[in-house]
Amino acid sequence: MPTSTQPNPTIRRKLIEVSLPLDEINAASAKEKSIRHGHPSTLHLWWARRPLAACRAVLFAQLVDDPSAWPDRFPTEEAQEVERNRLHDVIRAMVPWEASSNETILNAARWEIARSVAWNIGEEPPPRENGEAILRYLQEKAPPVYDPFSGGGSIPLEAQRLGLRAYGSDLNPVAVLIGKALVEIPPKFAGQAPINPDARAEAARGGAWQGRGAQGLAEDVRYYGKWMRDEAEKRIGHLYPKATLPDGSEATVIAWLWARTVRSPDPAAKGAMVPLVSSFMLSTKEGKKAWAEIVHDANAPDGWRFEVRTGDLSAEDEARLKKGTKGEGRGSNFSCVLSGATIDGKYIKSEGMAGQLGSRLMAIVAEGKRSRVYLAPTAKQECLASSLRGDERVLEAREGTLAQPVPAKLTGGTCYGYGLTTFASLFTPRQLVALTTFSDLVAEAREKVLQDAVAAGRSTDSTPLHEGGTGATAYADAVATYLGLCVSRLTDAQNAFCQWGPGANQTQHLFRRQAIPMIWDFSESSIFSNAAGDFGTSLHTMCKTLEQLPAIGKALVFSKDAAKNTLSSLSSVISTDPPYYDNIGYADLSDFFYVWLRKNLGSLWPGLFRRLITPKNEELIASPYRQGNKEKAEKFFMDGMNKALAAIRATAIKTEPLTIYYAFKQSEDALEGVTSAGWASFLQAIVNSHLMIDGTWPLRTERGARSVGIGTNALASSIVLVCRSRPDTSEIATRADFLRTLRRELPAARERLRVDGVSPVDMPQSIIGPGMGVFTRYASVLEDDDSVMSVRTALALINRVWEEIENALDADFDAETQVALAWYASHGFDTRPSGELITLANAKNISDSSLFQSGVFLNRRGKAQLTPREELPAGWSPQTDGTLTVWECVQHVARTLEATEGGQEAAARLVAGMSGKAEAARALSYRLFQIATDKGWSAEALVYNALADEWPTLEKLASEIPNPVASPVAEETPRLL
């Protein structure tokens, strides 16, 4: 294993320990979620991946020295701040998705890392403009990055993109294989030309290969994948017949829509099987609405059949159709379509466990000339599907690898209680035949690749890929690995739990959430339709991703239980995304893919697929159903996390900080906030592992969550904790010592976070970093009874001191603003008796008439009110206001930003004219946000959070105004806030 090359290393403060352009990182992370084509997440599904933008920024800031670490090079605070801002600009440039393949931007980031490495070992960095030299330098001199919980591979991938040696490990074999496909396999064959016959023929005609990275590998995966599809269509294409349109012409079937059925419990139905439908709507697009209806027909099986209708619908009829045959209330309650009797959910489960659930074809979706066409089911189509139940491939699947059990319990729900207890039962017979056929073709395609690779002149070395080979045999293994992953990822859309999306008019994949829930009416996509669920579509998506991967340097992803990790020889920079307390068990979910990958690729990766299913007992989550009860589950998690973090501490290079991600669950967000059990337990494990927490950075992948969360414990999607090893010489402190140090250090830390642009909504989580930095620098903090203070108590004290600091800052505002703050905290913008204002004014030694004259308050004839923003005078300017207050500055800027035209520019002119009150105004926006949040005034909180977010931009624009003059607000009526 590689080790650090740094001689006599010196611990220097890193950028991530001081400052980050957090808002731009969060914006890029949120935008990234809408990226599909070419994004590494589309190579194969894995749950809860960290955004690549965030991983890239965190790794960069983790490895680049903060300017304050070099006082000889940046001797003043001003010089350090200028350099810090320059580094922020490097991060801002590299976090957008478009920058992930921009070598100019990436080389600029790589050079900054190389410069820090070089300075720390007394060398000069390679030339800034020489990208190849920078990469060589980083591979030889920079420490490797290691993620011991690598999951979907985001962190190793971004380490590789930054030119660093990348290592990852995971307990789960599906995650390990995904990681290998992302970072380990592509560099082995980078820059090599494709070997398929078409490519060789092109080369023979003199067409030199111009591709780079893994593009040659991607071309071969595409070529042999297409061969698989064409060969499969020859073998099973007859199972996917075309549909007959009303005009007699034929069209390709996109999907068959099925409804599950159960025998009616009502004797009046005479034992008929009746449908369980959650919605009859097939298309909800305006002008193209389509739906299914049940028609009573004595000649039809069980006395009913489905018909398909199109046209206009009243709102009442559409609501009725969207309800399907669901009964009232929650749960799996339905109504019998023949008698109207209630079909209880418990009855349906009992029938399911007895193997008595059936299915009926509800509609056929075909590809029309201009849009989807919805057709009524035909006996021929339905009989063809049902005739496959005795197919030997179906029987083999049900008795072989796919006979493994579906998880009986899962946080997001499972279908187990309805008798669908094996993975084979999650697929229709036609899907089992198709997926088995494609699985068999993976091995056949590999043999063709091997023959063509030898013919193309590749080394005949027979060392397989899993043993480190790079010759023709290993290359055939590599192509087959991606083809096997392609079949595996296809199962997410080729199963009997995919819903039809009537809005998008396409099949929706299974894992839209982390569960295998029961679906009553489902979509069976055609595997040859060139639409969602089609093999060719899946293949195209995978190849688009593969050809854009970095494919540089050295990388290794291996199977390892982090709680038993003894890789102290792998001296590395640690950045990791560990399991989150009682989160969903990904081991249970991943078996859905594992059973297919074991069938497709078990012989190529024997070490990964030696088990029948993925390891469960070692998975590091607090799972009461596995460990017996809640107390045992918490102990299991704490013990395992303590061991894993101890191994991480032993592996980490002592000169560099560690970064550890913690993702908040929705329940933590809504109910417990920053003192949740999972969060406190996780921090306690870090403390127990003798790590110091140096910072906490909130990452948001959902920008919309800001508006939803404001007024509640609005937690970020995840927190990045910055940690270092605690020195063995750390002292013991008392509770009083801890509080005294918090009160001394948190004000400056809060100001640093505010200057960096941390939003008011993120401040409570961000301030935990410096607060826990104080707590964890001590060997322990003792309570008054000499017991050791818990993390949960420390978190409560940090929050208390932070509130004290916020309240103390009020005294720095002018008297009018102090009165306005006190009034706002009690009454908001409500009108109250003037006597209450007089009392507040007297306490601040100011008259109520002065408050009215200042424009902060309105005199309502015996009553008083803070001037509402919509009633603020148009044309106001800070330069011409005779009694300028911080309160007015904030309210006028907030109002101006909402103006219909030129809001930002006009607001910037106001900021430019505030002179010394601009900083106080920004601070007031944070304070007002906190008050509004505490009061549950979501709309008001949104105003101040948006204002604080926008303030750095306004200041920048203001600085570019040469001679700021009064800039009246637009006279048109602004939108109300």
PDB file of C-alpha atoms in Angstrom, residues 4 6 9-20 57-70 84 87-88 91 112-121 141-143 573-574 653-659 694-695 697 722-724 752 756:
ATOM      1  CA  SER A   4       2.819   9.586   2.177  1.00  0.00           C
ATOM      2  CA  GLN A   6       6.079  14.030   2.881  1.00  0.00           C
ATOM      3  CA  PRO A   9       5.526  17.066   7.772  1.00  0.00           C
ATOM      4  CA  THR A  10       4.222  20.232   9.396  1.00  0.00           C
ATOM      5  CA  ILE A  11       0.591  20.593  10.373  1.00  0.00           C
ATOM      6  CA  ARG A  12      -0.813  23.579   8.540  1.00  0.00           C
ATOM      7  CA  ARG A  13      -4.329  24.920   8.600  1.00  0.00           C
ATOM      8  CA  LYS A  14      -6.328  24.007   5.483  1.00  0.00           C
ATOM      9  CA  LEU A  15      -8.830  26.141   3.631  1.00  0.00           C
ATOM     10  CA  ILE A  16     -11.739  23.954   4.739  1.00  0.00           C
ATOM     11  CA  GLU A  17     -10.886  24.725   8.362  1.00  0.00           C
ATOM     12  CA  VAL A  18     -11.332  28.437   7.782  1.00  0.00           C
ATOM     13  CA  SER A  19     -13.566  29.334   4.877  1.00  0.00           C
ATOM     14  CA  LEU A  20     -15.680  27.986   1.983  1.00  0.00           C
ATOM     15  CA  ALA A  57     -15.011  21.221  -3.395  1.00  0.00           C
ATOM     16  CA  VAL A  58     -14.494  19.522  -0.040  1.00  0.00           C
ATOM     17  CA  LEU A  59     -11.482  17.529  -1.248  1.00  0.00           C
ATOM     18  CA  PHE A  60      -9.926  20.609  -2.799  1.00  0.00           C
ATOM     19  CA  ALA A  61     -10.351  22.683   0.366  1.00  0.00           C
ATOM     20  CA  GLN A  62      -9.163  19.758   2.477  1.00  0.00           C
ATOM     21  CA  LEU A  63      -5.852  19.578   0.593  1.00  0.00           C
ATOM     22  CA  VAL A  64      -5.137  23.248  -0.106  1.00  0.00           C
ATOM     23  CA  ASP A  65      -3.499  25.285   2.644  1.00  0.00           C
ATOM     24  CA  ASP A  66      -5.325  28.292   4.014  1.00  0.00           C
ATOM     25  CA  PRO A  67      -3.295  31.463   3.385  1.00  0.00           C
ATOM     26  CA  SER A  68      -2.976  31.972   7.151  1.00  0.00           C
ATOM     27  CA  ALA A  69      -0.790  28.844   7.217  1.00  0.00           C
ATOM     28  CA  TRP A  70       1.901  30.805   5.329  1.00  0.00           C
ATOM     29  CA  ARG A  84      -8.538  33.223   0.258  1.00  0.00           C
ATOM     30  CA  LEU A  87      -9.040  30.232  -3.884  1.00  0.00           C
ATOM     31  CA  HIS A  88     -12.783  30.621  -3.473  1.00  0.00           C
ATOM     32  CA  ILE A  91     -13.808  26.494  -6.203  1.00  0.00           C
ATOM     33  CA  GLU A 112      -3.413  24.666  -6.385  1.00  0.00           C
ATOM     34  CA  ILE A 113      -3.278  21.258  -4.690  1.00  0.00           C
ATOM     35  CA  ALA A 114       0.165  20.589  -6.153  1.00  0.00           C
ATOM     36  CA  ARG A 115       1.361  23.987  -4.942  1.00  0.00           C
ATOM     37  CA  SER A 116       0.337  23.242  -1.347  1.00  0.00           C
ATOM     38  CA  VAL A 117       1.989  19.810  -1.521  1.00  0.00           C
ATOM     39  CA  ALA A 118       5.174  21.311  -2.973  1.00  0.00           C
ATOM     40  CA  TRP A 119       5.412  24.133  -0.459  1.00  0.00           C
ATOM     41  CA  ASN A 120       4.969  21.680   2.400  1.00  0.00           C
ATOM     42  CA  ILE A 121       7.930  19.573   1.275  1.00  0.00           C
ATOM     43  CA  LYS A 141       3.952  13.416  -4.328  1.00  0.00           C
ATOM     44  CA  ALA A 142       0.393  14.111  -3.134  1.00  0.00           C
ATOM     45  CA  PRO A 143      -1.102  11.827  -0.507  1.00  0.00           C
ATOM     46  CA  VAL A 573      -6.259  11.780   3.383  1.00  0.00           C
ATOM     47  CA  ILE A 574      -9.616  10.546   4.650  1.00  0.00           C
ATOM     48  CA  ILE A 653      -2.295  11.366   7.572  1.00  0.00           C
ATOM     49  CA  LYS A 654      -1.683  13.452  10.673  1.00  0.00           C
ATOM     50  CA  THR A 655      -0.918  16.621   8.721  1.00  0.00           C
ATOM     51  CA  GLU A 656      -4.276  16.724   6.962  1.00  0.00           C
ATOM     52  CA  PRO A 657      -7.792  17.085   8.376  1.00  0.00           C
ATOM     53  CA  LEU A 658     -10.397  14.374   7.895  1.00  0.00           C
ATOM     54  CA  THR A 659     -13.791  15.143   6.396  1.00  0.00           C
ATOM     55  CA  ASP A 694     -12.781  21.624  13.591  1.00  0.00           C
ATOM     56  CA  GLY A 695     -15.758  22.728  11.543  1.00  0.00           C
ATOM     57  CA  TRP A 697     -20.364  22.849   6.817  1.00  0.00           C
ATOM     58  CA  VAL A 722     -13.867  18.635   9.546  1.00  0.00           C
ATOM     59  CA  CYS A 723     -11.802  16.686  12.088  1.00  0.00           C
ATOM     60  CA  ARG A 724      -8.244  16.237  13.302  1.00  0.00           C
ATOM     61  CA  ARG A 752     -16.279  34.421   9.973  1.00  0.00           C
ATOM     62  CA  ASP A 756     -18.298  33.572   4.111  1.00  0.00           C
TER      63      ASP A 756
END
